[in-house]
Tab-separated table of C-alpha atoms and ligand atoms in Angstrom:
chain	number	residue	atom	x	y	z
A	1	UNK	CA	72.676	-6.109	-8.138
A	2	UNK	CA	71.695	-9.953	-8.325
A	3	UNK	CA	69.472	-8.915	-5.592
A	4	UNK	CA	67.460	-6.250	-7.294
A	5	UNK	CA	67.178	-8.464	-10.140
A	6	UNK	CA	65.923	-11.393	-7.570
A	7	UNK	CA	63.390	-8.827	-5.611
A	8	UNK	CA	62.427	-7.506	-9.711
A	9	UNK	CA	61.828	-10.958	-10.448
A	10	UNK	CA	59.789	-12.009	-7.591
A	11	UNK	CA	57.387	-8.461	-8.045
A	12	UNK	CA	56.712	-9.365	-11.142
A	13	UNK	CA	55.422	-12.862	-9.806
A	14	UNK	CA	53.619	-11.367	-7.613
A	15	UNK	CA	51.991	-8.830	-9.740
A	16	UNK	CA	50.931	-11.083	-12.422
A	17	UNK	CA	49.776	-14.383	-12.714
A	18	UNK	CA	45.885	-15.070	-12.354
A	19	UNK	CA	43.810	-12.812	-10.033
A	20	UNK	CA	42.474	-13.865	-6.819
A	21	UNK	CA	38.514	-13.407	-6.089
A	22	UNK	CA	39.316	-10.304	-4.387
A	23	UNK	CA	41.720	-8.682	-7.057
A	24	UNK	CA	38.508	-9.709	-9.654
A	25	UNK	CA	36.164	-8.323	-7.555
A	26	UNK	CA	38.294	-4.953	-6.996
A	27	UNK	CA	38.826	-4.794	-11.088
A	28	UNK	CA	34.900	-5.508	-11.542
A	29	UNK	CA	34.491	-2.393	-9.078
A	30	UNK	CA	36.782	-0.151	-10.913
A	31	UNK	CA	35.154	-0.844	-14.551
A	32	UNK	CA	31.703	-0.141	-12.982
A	33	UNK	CA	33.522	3.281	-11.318
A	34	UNK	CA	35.446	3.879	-14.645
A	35	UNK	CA	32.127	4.208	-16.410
A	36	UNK	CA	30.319	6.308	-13.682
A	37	UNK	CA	33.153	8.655	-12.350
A	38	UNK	CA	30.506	10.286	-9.666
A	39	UNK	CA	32.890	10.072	-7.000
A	40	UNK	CA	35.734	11.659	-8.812
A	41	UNK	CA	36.140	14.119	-6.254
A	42	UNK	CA	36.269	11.928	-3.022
A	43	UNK	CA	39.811	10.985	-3.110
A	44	UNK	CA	42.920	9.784	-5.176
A	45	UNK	CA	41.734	6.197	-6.244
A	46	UNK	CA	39.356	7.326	-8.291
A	47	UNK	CA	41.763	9.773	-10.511
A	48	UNK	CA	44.184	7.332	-10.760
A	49	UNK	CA	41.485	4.981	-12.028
A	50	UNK	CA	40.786	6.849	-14.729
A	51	UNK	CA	44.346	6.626	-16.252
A	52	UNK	CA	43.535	3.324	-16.761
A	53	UNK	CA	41.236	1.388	-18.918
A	54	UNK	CA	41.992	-1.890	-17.461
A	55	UNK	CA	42.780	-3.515	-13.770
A	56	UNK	CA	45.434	-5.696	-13.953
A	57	UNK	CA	47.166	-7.219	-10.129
A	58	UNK	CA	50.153	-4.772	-10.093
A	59	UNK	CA	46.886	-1.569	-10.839
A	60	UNK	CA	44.445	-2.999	-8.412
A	61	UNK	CA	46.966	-3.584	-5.439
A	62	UNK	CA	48.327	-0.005	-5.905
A	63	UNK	CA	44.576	1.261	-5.851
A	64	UNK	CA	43.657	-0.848	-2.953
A	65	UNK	CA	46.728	0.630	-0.855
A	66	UNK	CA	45.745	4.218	-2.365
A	67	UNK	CA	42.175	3.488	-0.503
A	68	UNK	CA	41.870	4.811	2.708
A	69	UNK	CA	38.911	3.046	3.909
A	70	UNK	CA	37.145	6.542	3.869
A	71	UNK	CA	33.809	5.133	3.251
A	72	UNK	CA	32.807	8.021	1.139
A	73	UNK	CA	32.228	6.379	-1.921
A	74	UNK	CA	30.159	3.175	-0.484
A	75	UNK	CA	27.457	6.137	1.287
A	76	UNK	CA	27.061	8.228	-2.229
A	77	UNK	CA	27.040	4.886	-4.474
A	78	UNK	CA	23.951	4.760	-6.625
A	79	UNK	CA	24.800	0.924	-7.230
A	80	UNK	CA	25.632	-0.142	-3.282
A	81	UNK	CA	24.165	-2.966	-1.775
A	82	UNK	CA	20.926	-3.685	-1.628
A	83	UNK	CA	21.622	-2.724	-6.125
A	84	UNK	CA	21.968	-5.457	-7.768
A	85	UNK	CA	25.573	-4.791	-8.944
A	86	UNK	CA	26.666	-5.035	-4.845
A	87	UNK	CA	29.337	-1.737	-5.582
A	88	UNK	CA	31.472	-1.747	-2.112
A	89	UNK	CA	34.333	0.182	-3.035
A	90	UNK	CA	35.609	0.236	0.328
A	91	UNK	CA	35.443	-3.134	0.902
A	92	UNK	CA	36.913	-4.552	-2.385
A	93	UNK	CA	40.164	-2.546	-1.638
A	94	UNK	CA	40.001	-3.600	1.812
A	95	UNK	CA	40.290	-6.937	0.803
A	96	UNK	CA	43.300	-6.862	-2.201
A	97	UNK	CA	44.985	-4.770	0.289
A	98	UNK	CA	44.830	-7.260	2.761
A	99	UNK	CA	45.720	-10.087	0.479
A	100	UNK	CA	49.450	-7.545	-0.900
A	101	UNK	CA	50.064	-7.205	3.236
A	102	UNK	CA	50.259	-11.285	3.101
A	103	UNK	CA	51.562	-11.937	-0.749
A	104	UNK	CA	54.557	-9.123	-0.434
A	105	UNK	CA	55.181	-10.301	2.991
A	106	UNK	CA	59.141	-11.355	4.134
A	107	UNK	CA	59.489	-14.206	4.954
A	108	UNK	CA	56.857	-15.272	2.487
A	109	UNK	CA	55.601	-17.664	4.951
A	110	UNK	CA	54.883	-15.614	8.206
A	111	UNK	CA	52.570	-13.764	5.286
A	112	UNK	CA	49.807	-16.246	7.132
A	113	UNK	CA	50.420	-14.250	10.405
A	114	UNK	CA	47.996	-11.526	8.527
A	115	UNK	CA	45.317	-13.642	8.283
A	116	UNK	CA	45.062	-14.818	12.017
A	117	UNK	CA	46.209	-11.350	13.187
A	118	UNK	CA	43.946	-11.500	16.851
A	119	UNK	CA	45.578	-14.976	17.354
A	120	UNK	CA	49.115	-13.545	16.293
A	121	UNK	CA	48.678	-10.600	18.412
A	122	UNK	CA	47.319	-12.589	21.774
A	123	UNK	CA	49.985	-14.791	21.322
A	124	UNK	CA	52.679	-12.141	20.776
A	125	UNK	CA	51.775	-10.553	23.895
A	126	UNK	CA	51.296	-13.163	26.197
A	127	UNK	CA	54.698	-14.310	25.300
A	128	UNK	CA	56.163	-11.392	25.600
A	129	UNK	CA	54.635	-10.673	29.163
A	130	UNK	CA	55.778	-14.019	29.986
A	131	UNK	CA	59.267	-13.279	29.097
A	132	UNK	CA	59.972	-10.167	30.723
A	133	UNK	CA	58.024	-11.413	34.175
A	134	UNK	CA	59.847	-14.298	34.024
A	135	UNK	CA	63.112	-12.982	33.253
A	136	UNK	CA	62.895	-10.238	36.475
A	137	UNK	CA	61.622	-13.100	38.658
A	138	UNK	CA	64.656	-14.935	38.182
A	139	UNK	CA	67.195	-12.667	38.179
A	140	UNK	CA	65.682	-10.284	41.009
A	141	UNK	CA	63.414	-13.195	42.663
A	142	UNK	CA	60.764	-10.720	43.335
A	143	UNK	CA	59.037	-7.873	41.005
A	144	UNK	CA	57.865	-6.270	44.069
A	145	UNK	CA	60.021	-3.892	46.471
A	146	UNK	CA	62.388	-1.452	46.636
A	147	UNK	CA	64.606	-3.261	43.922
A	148	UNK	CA	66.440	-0.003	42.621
A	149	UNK	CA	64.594	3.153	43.266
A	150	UNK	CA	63.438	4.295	40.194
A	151	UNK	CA	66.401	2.868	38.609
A	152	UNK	CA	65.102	0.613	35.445
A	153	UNK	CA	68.174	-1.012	34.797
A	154	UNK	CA	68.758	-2.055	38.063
A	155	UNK	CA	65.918	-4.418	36.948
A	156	UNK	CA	66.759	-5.440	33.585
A	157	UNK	CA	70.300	-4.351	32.636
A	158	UNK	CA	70.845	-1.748	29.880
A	159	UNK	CA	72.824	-4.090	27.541
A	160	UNK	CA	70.035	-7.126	27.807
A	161	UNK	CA	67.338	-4.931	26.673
A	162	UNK	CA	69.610	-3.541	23.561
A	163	UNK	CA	70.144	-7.607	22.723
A	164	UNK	CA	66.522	-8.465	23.028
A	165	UNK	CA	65.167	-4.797	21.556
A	166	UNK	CA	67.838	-4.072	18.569
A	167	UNK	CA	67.396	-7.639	17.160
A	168	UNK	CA	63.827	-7.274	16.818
A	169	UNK	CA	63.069	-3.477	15.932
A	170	UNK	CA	65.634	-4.436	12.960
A	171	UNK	CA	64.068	-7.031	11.684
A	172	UNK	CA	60.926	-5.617	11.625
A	173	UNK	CA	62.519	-2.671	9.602
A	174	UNK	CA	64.289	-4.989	6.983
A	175	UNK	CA	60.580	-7.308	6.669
A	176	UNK	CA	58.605	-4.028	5.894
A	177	UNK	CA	61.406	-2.861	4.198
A	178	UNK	CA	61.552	-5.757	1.728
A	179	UNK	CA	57.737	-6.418	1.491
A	180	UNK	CA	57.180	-2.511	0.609
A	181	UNK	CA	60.047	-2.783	-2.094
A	182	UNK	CA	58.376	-5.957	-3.330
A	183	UNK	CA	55.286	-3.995	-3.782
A	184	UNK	CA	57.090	-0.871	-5.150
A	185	UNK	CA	59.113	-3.332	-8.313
A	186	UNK	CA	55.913	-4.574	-9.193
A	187	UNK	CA	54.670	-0.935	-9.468
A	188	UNK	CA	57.314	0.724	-11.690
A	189	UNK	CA	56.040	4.044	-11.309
A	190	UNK	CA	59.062	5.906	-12.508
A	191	UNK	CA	61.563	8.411	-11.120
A	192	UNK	CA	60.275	10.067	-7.992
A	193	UNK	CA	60.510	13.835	-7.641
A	194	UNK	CA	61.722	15.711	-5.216
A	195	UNK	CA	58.166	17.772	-5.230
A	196	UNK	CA	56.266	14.356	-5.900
A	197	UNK	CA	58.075	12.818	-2.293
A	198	UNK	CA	57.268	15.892	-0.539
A	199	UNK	CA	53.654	15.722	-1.784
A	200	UNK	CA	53.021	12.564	-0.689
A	201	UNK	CA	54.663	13.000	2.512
A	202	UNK	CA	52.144	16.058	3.258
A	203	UNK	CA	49.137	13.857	2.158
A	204	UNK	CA	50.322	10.954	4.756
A	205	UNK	CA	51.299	13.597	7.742
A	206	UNK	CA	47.540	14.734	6.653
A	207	UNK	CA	46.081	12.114	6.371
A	208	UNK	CA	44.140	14.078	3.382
A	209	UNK	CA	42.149	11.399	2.498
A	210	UNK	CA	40.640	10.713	5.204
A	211	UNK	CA	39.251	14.556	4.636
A	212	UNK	CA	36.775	13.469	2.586
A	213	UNK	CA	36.614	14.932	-1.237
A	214	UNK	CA	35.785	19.073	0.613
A	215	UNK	CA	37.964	18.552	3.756
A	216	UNK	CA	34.495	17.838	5.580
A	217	UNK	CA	35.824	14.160	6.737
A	218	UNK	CA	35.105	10.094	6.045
A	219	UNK	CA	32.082	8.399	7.049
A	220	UNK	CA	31.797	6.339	9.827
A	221	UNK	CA	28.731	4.762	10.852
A	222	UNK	CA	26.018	6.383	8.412
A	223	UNK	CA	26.050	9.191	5.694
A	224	UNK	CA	27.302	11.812	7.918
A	225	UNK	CA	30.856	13.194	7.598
A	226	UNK	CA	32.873	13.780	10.315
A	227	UNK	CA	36.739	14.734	11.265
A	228	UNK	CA	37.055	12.846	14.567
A	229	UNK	CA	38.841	9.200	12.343
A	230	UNK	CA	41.475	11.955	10.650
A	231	UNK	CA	42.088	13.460	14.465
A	232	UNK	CA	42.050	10.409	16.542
A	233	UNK	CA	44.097	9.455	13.985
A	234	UNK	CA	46.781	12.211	14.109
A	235	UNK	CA	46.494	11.848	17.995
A	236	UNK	CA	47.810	7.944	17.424
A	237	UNK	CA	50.376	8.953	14.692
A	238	UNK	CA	51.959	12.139	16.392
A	239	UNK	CA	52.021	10.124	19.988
A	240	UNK	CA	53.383	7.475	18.798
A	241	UNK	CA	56.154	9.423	16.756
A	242	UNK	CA	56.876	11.403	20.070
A	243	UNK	CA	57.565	8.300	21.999
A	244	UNK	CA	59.719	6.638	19.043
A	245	UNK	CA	61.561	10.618	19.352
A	246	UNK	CA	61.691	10.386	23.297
A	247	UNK	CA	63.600	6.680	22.880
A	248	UNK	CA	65.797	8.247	20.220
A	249	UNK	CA	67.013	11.149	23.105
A	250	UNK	CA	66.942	8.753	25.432
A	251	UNK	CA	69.450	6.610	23.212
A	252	UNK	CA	71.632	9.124	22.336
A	253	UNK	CA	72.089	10.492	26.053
A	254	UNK	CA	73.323	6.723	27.197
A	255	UNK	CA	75.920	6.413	24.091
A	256	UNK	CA	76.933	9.883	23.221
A	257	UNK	CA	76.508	11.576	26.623
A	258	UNK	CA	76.596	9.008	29.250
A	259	UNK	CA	73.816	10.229	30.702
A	260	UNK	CA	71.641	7.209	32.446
A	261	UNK	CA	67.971	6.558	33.173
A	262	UNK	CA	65.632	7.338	34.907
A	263	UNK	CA	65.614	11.192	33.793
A	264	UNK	CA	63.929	13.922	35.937
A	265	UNK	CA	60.330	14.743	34.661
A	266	UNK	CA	61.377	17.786	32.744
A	267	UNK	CA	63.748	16.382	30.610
A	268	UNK	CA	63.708	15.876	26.813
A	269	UNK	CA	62.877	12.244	26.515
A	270	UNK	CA	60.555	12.539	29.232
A	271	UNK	CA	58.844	15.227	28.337
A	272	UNK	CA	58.554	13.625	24.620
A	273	UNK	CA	57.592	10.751	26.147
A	274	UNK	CA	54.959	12.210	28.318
A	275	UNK	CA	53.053	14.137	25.621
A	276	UNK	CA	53.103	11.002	23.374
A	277	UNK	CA	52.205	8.922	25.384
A	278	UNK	CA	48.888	10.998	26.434
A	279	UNK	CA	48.035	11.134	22.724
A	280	UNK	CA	48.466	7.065	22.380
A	281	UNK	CA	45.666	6.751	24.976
A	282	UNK	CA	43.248	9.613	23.348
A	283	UNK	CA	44.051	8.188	19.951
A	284	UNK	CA	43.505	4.946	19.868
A	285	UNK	CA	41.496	5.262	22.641
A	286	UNK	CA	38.809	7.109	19.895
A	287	UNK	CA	39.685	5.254	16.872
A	288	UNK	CA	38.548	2.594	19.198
A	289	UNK	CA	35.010	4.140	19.731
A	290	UNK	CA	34.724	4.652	16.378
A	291	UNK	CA	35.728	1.078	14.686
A	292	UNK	CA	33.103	-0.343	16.962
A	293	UNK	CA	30.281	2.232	15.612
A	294	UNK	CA	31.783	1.769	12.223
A	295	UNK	CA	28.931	1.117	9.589
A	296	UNK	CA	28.792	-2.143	8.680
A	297	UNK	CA	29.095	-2.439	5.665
A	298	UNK	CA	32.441	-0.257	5.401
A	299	UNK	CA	35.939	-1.946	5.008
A	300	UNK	CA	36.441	-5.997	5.585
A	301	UNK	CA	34.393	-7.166	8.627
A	302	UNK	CA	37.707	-10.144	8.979
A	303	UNK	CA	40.107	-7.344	8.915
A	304	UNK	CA	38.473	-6.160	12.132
A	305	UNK	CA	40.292	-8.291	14.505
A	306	UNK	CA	43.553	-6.867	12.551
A	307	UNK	CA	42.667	-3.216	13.597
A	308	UNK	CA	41.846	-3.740	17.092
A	309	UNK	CA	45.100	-5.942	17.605
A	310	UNK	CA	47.065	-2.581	16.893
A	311	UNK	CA	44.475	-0.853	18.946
A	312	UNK	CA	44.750	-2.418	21.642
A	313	UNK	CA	48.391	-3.059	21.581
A	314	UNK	CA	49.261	0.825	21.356
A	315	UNK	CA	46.758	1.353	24.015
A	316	UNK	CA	48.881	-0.943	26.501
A	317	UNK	CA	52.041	0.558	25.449
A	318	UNK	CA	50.748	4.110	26.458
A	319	UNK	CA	48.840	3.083	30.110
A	320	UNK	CA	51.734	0.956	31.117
A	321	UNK	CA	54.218	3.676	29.758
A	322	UNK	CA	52.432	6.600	31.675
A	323	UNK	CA	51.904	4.252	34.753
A	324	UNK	CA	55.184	3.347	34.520
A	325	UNK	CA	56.416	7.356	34.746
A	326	UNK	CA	53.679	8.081	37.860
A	327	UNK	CA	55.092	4.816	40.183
A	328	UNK	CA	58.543	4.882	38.896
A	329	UNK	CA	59.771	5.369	42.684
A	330	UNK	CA	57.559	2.972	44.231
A	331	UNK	CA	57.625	-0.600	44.936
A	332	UNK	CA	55.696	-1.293	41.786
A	333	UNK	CA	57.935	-0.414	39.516
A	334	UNK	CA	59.640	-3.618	38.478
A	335	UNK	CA	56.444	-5.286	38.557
A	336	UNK	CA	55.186	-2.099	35.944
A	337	UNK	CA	58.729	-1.713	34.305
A	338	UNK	CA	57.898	-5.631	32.965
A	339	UNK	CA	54.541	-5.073	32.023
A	340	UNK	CA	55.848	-2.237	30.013
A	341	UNK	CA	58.282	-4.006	28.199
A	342	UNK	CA	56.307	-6.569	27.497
A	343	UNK	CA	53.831	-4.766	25.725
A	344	UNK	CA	56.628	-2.786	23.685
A	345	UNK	CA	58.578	-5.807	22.716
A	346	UNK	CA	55.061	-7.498	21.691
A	347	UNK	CA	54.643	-4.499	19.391
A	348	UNK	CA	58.064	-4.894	17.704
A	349	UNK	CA	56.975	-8.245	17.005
A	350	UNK	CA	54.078	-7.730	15.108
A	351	UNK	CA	54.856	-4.608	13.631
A	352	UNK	CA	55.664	-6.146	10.157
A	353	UNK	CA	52.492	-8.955	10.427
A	354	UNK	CA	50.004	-6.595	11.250
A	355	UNK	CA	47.960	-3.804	10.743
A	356	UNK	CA	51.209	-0.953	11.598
A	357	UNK	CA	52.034	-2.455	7.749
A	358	UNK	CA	49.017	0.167	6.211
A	359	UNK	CA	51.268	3.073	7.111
A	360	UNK	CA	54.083	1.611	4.875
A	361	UNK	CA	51.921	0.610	2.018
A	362	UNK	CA	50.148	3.627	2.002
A	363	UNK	CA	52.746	5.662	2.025
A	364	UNK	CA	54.334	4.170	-0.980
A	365	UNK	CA	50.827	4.459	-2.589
A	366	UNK	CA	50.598	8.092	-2.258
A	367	UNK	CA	54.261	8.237	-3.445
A	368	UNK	CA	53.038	6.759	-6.435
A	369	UNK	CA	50.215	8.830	-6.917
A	370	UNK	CA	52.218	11.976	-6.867
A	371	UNK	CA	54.975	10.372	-9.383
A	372	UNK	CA	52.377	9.391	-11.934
A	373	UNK	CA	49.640	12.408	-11.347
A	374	UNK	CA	53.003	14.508	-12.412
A	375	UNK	CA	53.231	12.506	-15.819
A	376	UNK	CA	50.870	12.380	-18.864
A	377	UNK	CA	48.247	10.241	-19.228
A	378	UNK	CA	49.157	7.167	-21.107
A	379	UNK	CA	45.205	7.093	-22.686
A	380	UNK	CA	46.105	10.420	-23.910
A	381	UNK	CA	41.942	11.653	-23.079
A	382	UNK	CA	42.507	14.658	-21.780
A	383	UNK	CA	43.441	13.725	-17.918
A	384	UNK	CA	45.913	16.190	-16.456
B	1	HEM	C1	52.034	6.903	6.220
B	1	HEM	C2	51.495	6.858	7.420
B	1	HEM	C3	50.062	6.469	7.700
B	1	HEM	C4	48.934	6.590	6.912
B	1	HEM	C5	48.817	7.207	5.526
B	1	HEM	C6	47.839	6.025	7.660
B	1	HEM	C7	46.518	5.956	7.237
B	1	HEM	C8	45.483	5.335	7.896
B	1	HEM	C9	44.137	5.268	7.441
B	1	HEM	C10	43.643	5.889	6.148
B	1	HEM	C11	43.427	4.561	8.340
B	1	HEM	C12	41.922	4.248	8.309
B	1	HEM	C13	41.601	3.155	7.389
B	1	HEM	C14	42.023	1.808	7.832
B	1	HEM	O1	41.456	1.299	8.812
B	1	HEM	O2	42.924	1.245	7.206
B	1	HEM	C15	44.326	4.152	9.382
B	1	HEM	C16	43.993	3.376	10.474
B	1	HEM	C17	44.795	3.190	11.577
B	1	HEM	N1	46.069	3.675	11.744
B	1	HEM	FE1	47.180	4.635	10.326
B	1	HEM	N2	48.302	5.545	8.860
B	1	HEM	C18	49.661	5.810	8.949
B	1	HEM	C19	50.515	5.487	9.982
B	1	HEM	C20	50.100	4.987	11.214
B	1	HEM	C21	50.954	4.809	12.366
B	1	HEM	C22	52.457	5.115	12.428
B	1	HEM	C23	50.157	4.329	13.372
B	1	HEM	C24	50.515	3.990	14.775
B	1	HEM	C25	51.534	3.315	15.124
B	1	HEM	C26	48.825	4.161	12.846
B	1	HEM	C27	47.736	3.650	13.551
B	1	HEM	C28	46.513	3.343	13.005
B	1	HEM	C29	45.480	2.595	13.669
B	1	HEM	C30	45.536	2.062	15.090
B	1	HEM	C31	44.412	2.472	12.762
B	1	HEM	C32	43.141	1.650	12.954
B	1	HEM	C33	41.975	2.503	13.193
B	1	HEM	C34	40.665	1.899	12.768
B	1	HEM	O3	40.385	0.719	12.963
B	1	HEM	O4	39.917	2.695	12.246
B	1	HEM	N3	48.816	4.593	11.545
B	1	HEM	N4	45.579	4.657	9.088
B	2	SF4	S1	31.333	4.188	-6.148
B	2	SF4	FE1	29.364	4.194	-7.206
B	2	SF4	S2	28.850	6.353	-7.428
B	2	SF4	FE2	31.044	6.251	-6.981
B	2	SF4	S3	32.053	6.213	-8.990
B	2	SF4	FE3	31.761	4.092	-8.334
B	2	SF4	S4	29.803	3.501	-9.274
B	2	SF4	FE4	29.875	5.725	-9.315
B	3	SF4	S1	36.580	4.530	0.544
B	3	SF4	FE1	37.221	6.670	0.458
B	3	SF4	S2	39.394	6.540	0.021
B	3	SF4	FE2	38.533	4.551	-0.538
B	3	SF4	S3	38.002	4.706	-2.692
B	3	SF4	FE3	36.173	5.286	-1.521
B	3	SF4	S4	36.271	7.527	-1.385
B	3	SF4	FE4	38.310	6.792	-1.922
């Protein structure tokens, strides 16, 4: 209980005090929207913006998180740059949502980690490499050989990877777990639904904003709409939750069943693991493509580095996965079975200080969407 007072207490630091640049410029943005309401339409932010006359922290950060970098709204905007008034929807939530990542952030301090996400990623990964080539060198004295037949934990033993894995795949649950509940106290959105939950977990699995306002799609580099973000997108999402499924089997075979790696190729977690993994390399793969082709003036060109560190990190994860599975009985396979690890354990460690953090914010955006869509409009104008 002292807790959820502690965690109350600390939202409502965070949501109010004096607004950064960003959080003005966002609120500047949504008074100039508020008054126009052409792109009503396009996606959630802007119907949630106009059950509200003003933009306070907690209402901007909520929008920001609500904005899915669609880019909609910066290609039909009478008032975008070169207009004077410099409207970049896109890019003003960009940046407040950048700025909740690090200010809702547990520990506080590793917030920073957000800012100098490229560096934080490098360095995560070369450590991690390090690590695991380090750790088979000395306790096989060679990567390279016959060193246990497609047996993995011949390599690295079953119970050190649980110690080194667990540890960290927990405490990147409890640091997103606490940085999204920061965000959601500051929020107070009311009771949930059961219908609200469920709508907002069909708008993530979706991804219906990224539809565009007629299900046509988002912008990417010029007026055009297109599908192929939302796809690539559900590509990266679905493979990735097929390979988190295939380690869940796999986990549940060794403890419940007793049943030990390596599996034969037509087994559950390899099969899981298989498909997922081919739609980690198409997926980001093409959201790679298209962040590079990306128009300029869409989203937060600092936040770039951000994306690609997630990019490329799921990318590795996948190719060393896959090339992992095709040489698993060859004398590479230590050598591969490291490189693989490293790469996962380097995403463990920056899943909560780095871009993976969207899907979690987001999500708890859309939840609140759904609550408050369901609930009168406090101006009382006529909204649904
Ligand atoms: C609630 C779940 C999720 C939602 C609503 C969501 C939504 C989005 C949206 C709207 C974008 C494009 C805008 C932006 O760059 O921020 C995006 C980008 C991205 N998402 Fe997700 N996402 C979710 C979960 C995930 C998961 C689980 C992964 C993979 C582990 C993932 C990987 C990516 C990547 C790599 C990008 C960067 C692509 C780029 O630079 O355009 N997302 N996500
Ligand atoms: S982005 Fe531009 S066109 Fe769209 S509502 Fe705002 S001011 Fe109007
Ligand atoms: S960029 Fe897209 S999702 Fe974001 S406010 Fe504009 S139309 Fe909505």
């Amino acid at each position: 209980m002292q807790q959820l007072e502690a965690l109350s207490r600390e939202a409502a630091r965070l949501a109010g005090g004096a607004p950064s640049a960003a959080e003005a410029e966002a609120a500047r943005v949504m008074q100039i929207c508020n008054a126009c309401r052409y792109c009503e339409g396009f996606c959630a932010v802007f119907p949630a913006m106009t059950r509200r006359l003003e933009f306070g922290r907690a209402d901007v950060h909520y929008l920001a998180n609500l904005c899915h970098n669609c880019g909609s709204c910066l290609h039909a905007c009478q008032y975008a740059p070169p207009h004077e008034f410099m409207l970049n929807v896109p890019r003003a939530m960009a940046r407040v949502r950048g700025e909740t990542y690090v200010n809702y952030a547990w520990p506080q301090a590793l917030g920073v980690l957000y800012k100098r996400n490229g560096a934080t990623v490098a360095v995560a990964l070369a450590g991690a490499l390090a690590l695991f080539l380090l750790l088979g060198l000395v306790m096989k004295g060679t990567l390279w050989g016959a060193i246990g037949g497609g047996n993995f934990y011949a390599v690295f033993p079953h119970n050190l990877l649980v110690g080194l894995f667990g540890p960290v795949f927990l405490f990147a649950v409890l640091a997103l777990g606490i940085g999204v509940s920061r965000f959601w106290s500051g929020q107070s959105p009311g009771p949930a639904s059961g219908a609200a939950i469920g709508e907002a977990a069909h708008d993530a699995l979706r991804l219906k904003y990224l539809g565009g306002g007629h299900g046509e799609g988002c912008n990417n580099e010029d007026d055009a709409f297109s599908l192929a973000r939302r796809r690539y997108h559900h590509f990266t999402f679905y493979g990735f939750m097929l390979c988190f499924a295939a380690t869940c089997v796999a986990t549940l075979y060794h403890y419940a069943f007793g049943w030990h790696a390596p599996y034969a190729l037509t087994s559950l977690p390899v099969l899981l693991g298989t498909v997922g993994g081919v739609g980690l390399i198409i997926g980001p793969a093409g959201l790679l493509w298209l962040n590079r082709a990306r128009h300029p003036l869409q989203g937060a060109p600092e936040q770039r580095a951000m994306d690609m560190g997630l990019i490329v990190l799921l990318l590795l994860v996948s190719a060393t996965g896959l090339a992992l599975l095709a040489w698993r009985d060859s004398a590479a396979m230590a050598l591969l079975l490291a490189l693989h690890l490293g790469t996962v354990m380097a995403l463990f460690l920056t899943l909560p200080y780095g871009k993976f953090a969207h899907g979690i914010y987001r999500g708890a955006a859309l939840l609140k969407w759904n609550t408050e869509k369901r609930q009168p409009s406090r101006l009382k104008l006529g909204d649904d």
